[in-house]
Short mmCIF file of C-alpha atoms in Angstrom, two decimals:
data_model
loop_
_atom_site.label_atom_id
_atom_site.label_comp_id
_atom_site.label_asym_id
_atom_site.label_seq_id
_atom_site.Cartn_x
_atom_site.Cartn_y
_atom_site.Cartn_z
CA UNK A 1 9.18 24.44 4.00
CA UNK A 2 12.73 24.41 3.26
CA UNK A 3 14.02 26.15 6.28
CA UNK A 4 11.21 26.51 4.90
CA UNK A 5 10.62 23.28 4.63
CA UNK A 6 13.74 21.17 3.10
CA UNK A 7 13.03 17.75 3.79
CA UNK A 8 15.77 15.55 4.57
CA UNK A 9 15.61 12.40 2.66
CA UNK A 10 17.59 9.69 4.72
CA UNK A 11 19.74 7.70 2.93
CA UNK A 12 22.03 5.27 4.07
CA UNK A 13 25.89 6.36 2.60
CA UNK A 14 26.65 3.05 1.50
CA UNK A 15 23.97 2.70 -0.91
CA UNK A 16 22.96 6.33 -2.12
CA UNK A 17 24.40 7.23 -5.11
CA UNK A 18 24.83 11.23 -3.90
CA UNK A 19 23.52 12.77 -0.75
CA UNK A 20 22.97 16.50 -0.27
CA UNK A 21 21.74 17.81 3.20
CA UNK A 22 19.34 20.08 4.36
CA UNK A 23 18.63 22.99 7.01
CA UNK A 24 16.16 22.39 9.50
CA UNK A 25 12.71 22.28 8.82
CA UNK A 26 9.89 19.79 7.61
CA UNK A 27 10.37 19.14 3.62
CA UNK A 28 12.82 19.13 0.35
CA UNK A 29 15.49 17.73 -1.02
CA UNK A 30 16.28 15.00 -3.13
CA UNK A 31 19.80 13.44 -3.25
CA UNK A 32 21.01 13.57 -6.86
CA UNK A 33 23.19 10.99 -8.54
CA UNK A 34 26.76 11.67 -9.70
CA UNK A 35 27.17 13.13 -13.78
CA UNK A 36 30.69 11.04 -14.08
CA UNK A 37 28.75 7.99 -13.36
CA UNK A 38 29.27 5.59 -15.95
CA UNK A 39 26.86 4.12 -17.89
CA UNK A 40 24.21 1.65 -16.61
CA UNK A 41 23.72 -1.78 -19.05
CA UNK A 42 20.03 -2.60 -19.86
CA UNK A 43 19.11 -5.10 -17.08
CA UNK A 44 17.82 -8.84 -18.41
CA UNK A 45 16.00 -11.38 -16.39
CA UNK A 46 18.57 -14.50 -16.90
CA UNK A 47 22.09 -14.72 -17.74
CA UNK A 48 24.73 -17.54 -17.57
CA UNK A 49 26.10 -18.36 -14.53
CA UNK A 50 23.95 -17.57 -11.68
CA UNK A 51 23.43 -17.26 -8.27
CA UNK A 52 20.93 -19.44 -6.35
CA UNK A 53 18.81 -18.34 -3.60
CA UNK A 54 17.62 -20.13 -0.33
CA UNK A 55 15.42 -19.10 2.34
CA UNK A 56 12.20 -16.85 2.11
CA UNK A 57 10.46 -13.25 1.96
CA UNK A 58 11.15 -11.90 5.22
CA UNK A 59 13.97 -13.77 5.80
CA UNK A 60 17.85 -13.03 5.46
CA UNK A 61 18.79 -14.91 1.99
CA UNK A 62 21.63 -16.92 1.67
CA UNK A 63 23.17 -16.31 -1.79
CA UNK A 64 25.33 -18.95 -3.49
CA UNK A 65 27.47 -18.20 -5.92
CA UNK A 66 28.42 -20.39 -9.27
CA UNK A 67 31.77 -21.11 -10.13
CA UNK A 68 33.39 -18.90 -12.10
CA UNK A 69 33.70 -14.67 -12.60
CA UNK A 70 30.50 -13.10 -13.61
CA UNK A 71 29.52 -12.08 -17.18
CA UNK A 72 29.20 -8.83 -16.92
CA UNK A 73 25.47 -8.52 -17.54
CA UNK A 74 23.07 -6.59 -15.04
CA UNK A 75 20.64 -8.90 -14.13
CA UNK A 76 17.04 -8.19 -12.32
CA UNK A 77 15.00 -11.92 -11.69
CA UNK A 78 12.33 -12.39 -9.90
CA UNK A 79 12.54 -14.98 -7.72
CA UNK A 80 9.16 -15.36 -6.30
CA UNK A 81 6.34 -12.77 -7.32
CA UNK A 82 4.24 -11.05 -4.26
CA UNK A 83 0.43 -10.38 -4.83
CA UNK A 84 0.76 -6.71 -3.91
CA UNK A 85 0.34 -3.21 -5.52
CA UNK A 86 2.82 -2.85 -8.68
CA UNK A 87 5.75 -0.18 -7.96
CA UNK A 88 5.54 2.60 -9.94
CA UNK A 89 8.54 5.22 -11.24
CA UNK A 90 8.29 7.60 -8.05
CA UNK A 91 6.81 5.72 -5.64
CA UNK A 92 8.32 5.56 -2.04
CA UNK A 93 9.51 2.31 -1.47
CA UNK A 94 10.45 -0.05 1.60
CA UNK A 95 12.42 -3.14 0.65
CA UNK A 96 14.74 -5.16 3.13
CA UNK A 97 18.09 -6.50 1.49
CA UNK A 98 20.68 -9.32 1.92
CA UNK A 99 24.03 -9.00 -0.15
CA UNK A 100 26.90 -10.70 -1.83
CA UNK A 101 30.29 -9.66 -3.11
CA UNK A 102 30.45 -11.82 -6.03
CA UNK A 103 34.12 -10.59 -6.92
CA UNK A 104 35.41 -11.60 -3.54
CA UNK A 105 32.83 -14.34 -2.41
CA UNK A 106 31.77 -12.44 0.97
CA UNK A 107 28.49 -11.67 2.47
CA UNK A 108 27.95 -8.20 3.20
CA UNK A 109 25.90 -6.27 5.29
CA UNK A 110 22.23 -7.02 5.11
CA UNK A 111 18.68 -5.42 6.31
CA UNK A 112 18.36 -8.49 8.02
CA UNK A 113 21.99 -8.18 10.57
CA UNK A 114 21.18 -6.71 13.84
CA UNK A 115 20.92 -3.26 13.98
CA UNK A 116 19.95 -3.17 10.63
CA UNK A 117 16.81 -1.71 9.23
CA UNK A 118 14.76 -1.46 5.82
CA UNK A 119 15.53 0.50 3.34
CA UNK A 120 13.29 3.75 1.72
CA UNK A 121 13.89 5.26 -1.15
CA UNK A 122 11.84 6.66 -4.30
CA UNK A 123 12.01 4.15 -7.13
CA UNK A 124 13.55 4.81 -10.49
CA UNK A 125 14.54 8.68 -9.00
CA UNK A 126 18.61 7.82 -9.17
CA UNK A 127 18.95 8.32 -5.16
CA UNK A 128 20.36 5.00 -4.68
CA UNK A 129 22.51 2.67 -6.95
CA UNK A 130 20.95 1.23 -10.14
CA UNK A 131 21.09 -1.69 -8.42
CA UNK A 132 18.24 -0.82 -6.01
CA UNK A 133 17.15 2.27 -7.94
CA UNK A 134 16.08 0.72 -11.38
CA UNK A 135 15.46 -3.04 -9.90
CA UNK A 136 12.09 -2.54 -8.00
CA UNK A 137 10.24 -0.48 -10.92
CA UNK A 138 6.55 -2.80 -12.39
CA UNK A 139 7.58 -5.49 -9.35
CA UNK A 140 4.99 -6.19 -6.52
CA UNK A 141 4.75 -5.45 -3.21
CA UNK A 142 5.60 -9.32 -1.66
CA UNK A 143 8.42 -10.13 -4.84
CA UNK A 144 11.69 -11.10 -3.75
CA UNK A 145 14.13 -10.26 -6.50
CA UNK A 146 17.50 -11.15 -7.59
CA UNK A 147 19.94 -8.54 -8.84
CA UNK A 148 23.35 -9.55 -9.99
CA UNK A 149 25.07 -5.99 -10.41
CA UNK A 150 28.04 -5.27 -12.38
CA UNK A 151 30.12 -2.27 -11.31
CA UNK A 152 28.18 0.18 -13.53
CA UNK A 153 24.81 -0.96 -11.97
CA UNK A 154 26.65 -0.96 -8.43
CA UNK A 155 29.19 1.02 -6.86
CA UNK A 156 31.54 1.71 -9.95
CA UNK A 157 35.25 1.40 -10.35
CA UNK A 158 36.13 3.20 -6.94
CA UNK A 159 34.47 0.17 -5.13
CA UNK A 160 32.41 0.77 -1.72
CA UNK A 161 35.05 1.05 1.20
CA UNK A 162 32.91 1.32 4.04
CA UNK A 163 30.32 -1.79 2.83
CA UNK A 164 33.22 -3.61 1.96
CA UNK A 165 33.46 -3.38 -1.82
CA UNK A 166 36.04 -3.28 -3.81
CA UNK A 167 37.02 -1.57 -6.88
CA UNK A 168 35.21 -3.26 -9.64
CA UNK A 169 33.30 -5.49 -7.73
CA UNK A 170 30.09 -7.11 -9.09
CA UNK A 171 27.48 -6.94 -5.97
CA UNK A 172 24.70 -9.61 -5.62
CA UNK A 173 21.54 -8.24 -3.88
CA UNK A 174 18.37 -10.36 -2.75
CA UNK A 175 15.56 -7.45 -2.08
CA UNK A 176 12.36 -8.37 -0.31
CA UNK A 177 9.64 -5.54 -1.56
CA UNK A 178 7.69 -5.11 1.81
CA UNK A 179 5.46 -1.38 0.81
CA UNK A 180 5.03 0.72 -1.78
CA UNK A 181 3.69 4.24 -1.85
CA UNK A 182 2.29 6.48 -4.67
CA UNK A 183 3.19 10.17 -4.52
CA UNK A 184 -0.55 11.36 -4.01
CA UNK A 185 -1.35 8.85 -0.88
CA UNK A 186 -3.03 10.58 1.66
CA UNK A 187 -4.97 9.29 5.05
CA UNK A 188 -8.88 8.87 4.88
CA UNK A 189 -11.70 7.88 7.49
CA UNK A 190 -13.48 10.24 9.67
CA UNK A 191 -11.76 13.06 11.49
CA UNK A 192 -12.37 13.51 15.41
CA UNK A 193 -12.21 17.70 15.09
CA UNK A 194 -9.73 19.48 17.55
CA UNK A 195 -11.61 21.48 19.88
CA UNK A 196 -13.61 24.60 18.65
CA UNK A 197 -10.79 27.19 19.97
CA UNK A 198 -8.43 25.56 18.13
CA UNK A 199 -7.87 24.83 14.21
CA UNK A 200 -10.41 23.28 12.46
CA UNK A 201 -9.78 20.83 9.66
CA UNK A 202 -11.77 20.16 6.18
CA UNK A 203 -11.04 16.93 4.24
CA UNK A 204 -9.73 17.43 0.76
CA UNK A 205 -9.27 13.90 -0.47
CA UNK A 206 -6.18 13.88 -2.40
CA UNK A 207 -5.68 17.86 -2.06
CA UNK A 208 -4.08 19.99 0.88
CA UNK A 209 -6.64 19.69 3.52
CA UNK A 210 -8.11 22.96 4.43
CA UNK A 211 -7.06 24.54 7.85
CA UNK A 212 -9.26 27.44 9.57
CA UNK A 213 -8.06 29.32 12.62
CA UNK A 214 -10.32 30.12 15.11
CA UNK A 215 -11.31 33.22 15.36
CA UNK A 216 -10.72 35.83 17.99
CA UNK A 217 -8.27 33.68 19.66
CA UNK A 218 -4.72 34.13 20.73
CA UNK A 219 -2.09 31.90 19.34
CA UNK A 220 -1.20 29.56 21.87
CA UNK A 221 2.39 29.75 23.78
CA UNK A 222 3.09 26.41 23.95
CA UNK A 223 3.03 23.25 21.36
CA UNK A 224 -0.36 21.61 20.41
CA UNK A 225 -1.08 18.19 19.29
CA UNK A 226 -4.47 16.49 18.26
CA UNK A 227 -4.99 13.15 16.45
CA UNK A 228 -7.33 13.73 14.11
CA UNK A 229 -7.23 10.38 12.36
CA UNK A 230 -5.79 7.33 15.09
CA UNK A 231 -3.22 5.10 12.98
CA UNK A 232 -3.35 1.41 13.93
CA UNK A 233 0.43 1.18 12.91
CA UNK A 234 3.74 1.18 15.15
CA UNK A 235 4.69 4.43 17.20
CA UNK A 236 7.17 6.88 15.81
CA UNK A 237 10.55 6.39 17.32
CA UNK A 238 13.32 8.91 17.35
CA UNK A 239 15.34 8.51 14.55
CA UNK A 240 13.19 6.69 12.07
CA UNK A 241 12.58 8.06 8.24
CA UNK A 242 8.92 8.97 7.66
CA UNK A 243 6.86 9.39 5.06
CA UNK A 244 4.43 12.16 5.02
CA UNK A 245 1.72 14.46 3.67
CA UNK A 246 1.65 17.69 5.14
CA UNK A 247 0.37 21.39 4.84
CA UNK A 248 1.10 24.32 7.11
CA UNK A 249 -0.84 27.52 7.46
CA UNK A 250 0.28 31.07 9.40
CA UNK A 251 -2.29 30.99 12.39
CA UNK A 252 -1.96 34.87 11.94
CA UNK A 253 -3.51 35.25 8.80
CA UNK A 254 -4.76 31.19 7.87
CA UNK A 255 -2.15 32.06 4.59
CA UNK A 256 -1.01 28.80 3.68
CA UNK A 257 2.98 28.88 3.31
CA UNK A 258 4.08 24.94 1.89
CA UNK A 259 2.61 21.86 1.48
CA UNK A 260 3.96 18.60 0.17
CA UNK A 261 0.87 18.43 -2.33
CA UNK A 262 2.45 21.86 -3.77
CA UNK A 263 5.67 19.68 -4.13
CA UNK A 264 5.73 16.66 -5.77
CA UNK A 265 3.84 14.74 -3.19
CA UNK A 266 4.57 12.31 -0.24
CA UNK A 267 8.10 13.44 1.53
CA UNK A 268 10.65 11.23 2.75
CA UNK A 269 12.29 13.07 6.49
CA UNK A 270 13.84 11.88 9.59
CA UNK A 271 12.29 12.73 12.87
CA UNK A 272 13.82 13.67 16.76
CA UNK A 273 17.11 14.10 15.47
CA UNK A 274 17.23 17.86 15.45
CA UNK A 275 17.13 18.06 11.39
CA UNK A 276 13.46 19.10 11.27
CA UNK A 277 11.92 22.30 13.39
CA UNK A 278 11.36 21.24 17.17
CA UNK A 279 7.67 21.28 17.23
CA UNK A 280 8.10 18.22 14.71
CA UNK A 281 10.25 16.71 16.91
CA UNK A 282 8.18 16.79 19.88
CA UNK A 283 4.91 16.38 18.12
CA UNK A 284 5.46 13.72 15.98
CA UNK A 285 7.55 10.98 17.75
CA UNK A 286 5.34 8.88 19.02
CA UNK A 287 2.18 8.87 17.12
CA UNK A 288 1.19 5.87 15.60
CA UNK A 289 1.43 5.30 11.51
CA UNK A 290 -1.38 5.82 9.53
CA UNK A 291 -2.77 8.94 11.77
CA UNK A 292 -3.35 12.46 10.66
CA UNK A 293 -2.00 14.97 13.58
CA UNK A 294 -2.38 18.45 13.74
CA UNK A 295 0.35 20.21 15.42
CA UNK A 296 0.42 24.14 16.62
CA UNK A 297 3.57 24.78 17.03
CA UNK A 298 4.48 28.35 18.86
CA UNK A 299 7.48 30.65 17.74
CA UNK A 300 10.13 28.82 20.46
CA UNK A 301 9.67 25.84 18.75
CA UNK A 302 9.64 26.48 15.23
CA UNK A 303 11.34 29.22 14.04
CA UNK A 304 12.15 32.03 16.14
CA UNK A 305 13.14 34.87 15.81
CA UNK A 306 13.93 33.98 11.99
CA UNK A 307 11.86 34.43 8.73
CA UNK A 308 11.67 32.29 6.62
CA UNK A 309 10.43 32.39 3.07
CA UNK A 310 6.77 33.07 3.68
CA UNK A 311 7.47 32.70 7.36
CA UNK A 312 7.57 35.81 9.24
CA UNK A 313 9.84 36.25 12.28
CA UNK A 314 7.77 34.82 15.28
CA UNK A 315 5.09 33.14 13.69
CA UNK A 316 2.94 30.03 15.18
CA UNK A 317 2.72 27.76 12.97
CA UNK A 318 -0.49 25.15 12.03
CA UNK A 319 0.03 21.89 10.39
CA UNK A 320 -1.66 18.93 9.35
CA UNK A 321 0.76 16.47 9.08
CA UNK A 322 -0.58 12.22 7.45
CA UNK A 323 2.01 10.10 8.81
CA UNK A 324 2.09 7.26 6.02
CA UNK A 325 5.17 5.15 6.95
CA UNK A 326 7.96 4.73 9.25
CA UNK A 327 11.21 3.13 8.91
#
């Protein structure tokens, strides 16, 4: 629902490769990379010198270098090999990070430092630098990998100012693959129903599920929340990228007007920060990962006064909204 529904994908700036926003609303938009970037060398699994790597997965690595300037070569090694699912080309991905300017010999800032967190991004989809883009692709969920990045598979000849980079720089990343999830995933298990005056919801599998509005009723005034499926994962907090399935329905009419399934998939957006409409603000912080809500969400607190798309001025709005990951 691109103001409607654009969904803001959440990058962090010092590893995207481009980043294009979004208006308010719940879904889609996918950062880009740059045409004048140069051209990426085919990565190889071992080249001559290179870096060691102590500590492990789900631990902060500490990198050390070999003597000498690096070859040139973009390098992707695995350094131990997780027993989870294979990522696939498209597949939202979590990894955590430590780093190394090999140019200059300094650490630089990892997933690991306080205040830092994971990263997500779609593998092999050019949001983020080859580097983390093109390295993750056929590895496991559990693999920590070694990527010894020349400029071209890193952050090019202008360098990375606000990471610390300079101009030219080869970058040394450890990534620890902790999830991995496949376009289609959706919630399953056994739905507790919402009660009978408000929107009922059919199960679909892998397709939208179906929404009904109850008959006879007036749209309610203020916002609605039911769990239909209870998650057993952490709470939603304010600010955190998600990743979800969702469909949304006019309760006017029952008209469905977007859904991530009509999309591409499983969306990537960041919630309580006043980027999505308000009723997924309120309704969503909070919940628990893995749960299916369903939110009806009156005029005030979507929309308006404003159509949108398929979204007439001062319409409630129904969704059913699988909340698949949070980071």
């Amino acid at each position: 629902m691109r103001r409607t529904a654009g969904l803001l994908v959440t990058l962090p700036l010092l590893l995207a490769v481009a980043c294009s926003s979004s208006s308010k609303a719940p879904a889609e938009v996918s950062p880009s990379a740059s045409s004048a970037a140069p051209t990426v060398p085919s990565p190889v699994s071992e080249a001559s010198p290179m870096p060691t790597v102590e500590g492990s997965f789900g631990s902060k690595a500490v990198i050390t270098l070999p003597a000498g300037q690096p070859g040139g070569q973009f390098v992707i090694n695995t350094v131990s090999e997780g027993d989870g699912a294979t990522v696939n080309k498209g597949d939202w991905v979590t990894v955590n990070y430590s780093a190394k300017d090999w140019t200059t010999g300094k650490d630089l800032t990892s997933s690991y430092d306080t205040g830092g967190k994971p990263q997500l991004f779609q593998a092999g989809s050019g949001q983020l630098v080859p580097a983390f883009d093109q390295s993750v692709v056929g590895k496991k969920v559990g693999s920590r990998i070694l990527v010894v990045a020349p400029p071209a598979a890193a952050f090019g000849a202008e360098g990375n100012t606000a990471l610390g980079v300079g101009a030219g720089d080869t970058v040394v990343f450890v990534m620890d693959i902790v999830e991995t999830l496949p376009q289609d995933s959706t919630l399953s298990g056994t739905m507790t129903q919402a009660p009978p005056t408000s929107p009922q919801v059919k199960d679909n599998g892998k397709a939208a599920p179906t929404i009904t509005i109850p008959a006879g009723q007036a749209a309610p005034t203020e916002l609605q929340q039911f769990v239909l499926i209870k998650g057993e994962g952490n709470q939603v907090k304010t600010g955190q990228t998600l990743v979800v399935q969702y469909t949304g329905v006019l309760w006017s009419n029952g008209q469905q007007f977007d859904s991530s399934w009509s999309h591409g998939g499983a969306q990537a957006l960041q919630v309580g920060t006043g980027s999505l409409i308000e009723g997924w603000d309120k309704g969503l912080v909070g919940q628990t990962v893995g749960s299916r809500v369903l939110l009806v969400v009156p005029p005030a607190l979507g929309y308006k006064d404003q159509a949108q798309g398929a979204v007439p001025a001062n319409s409630t709005l129904v969704f059913v909204i699988d909340i698949l990951e949070a980071v």
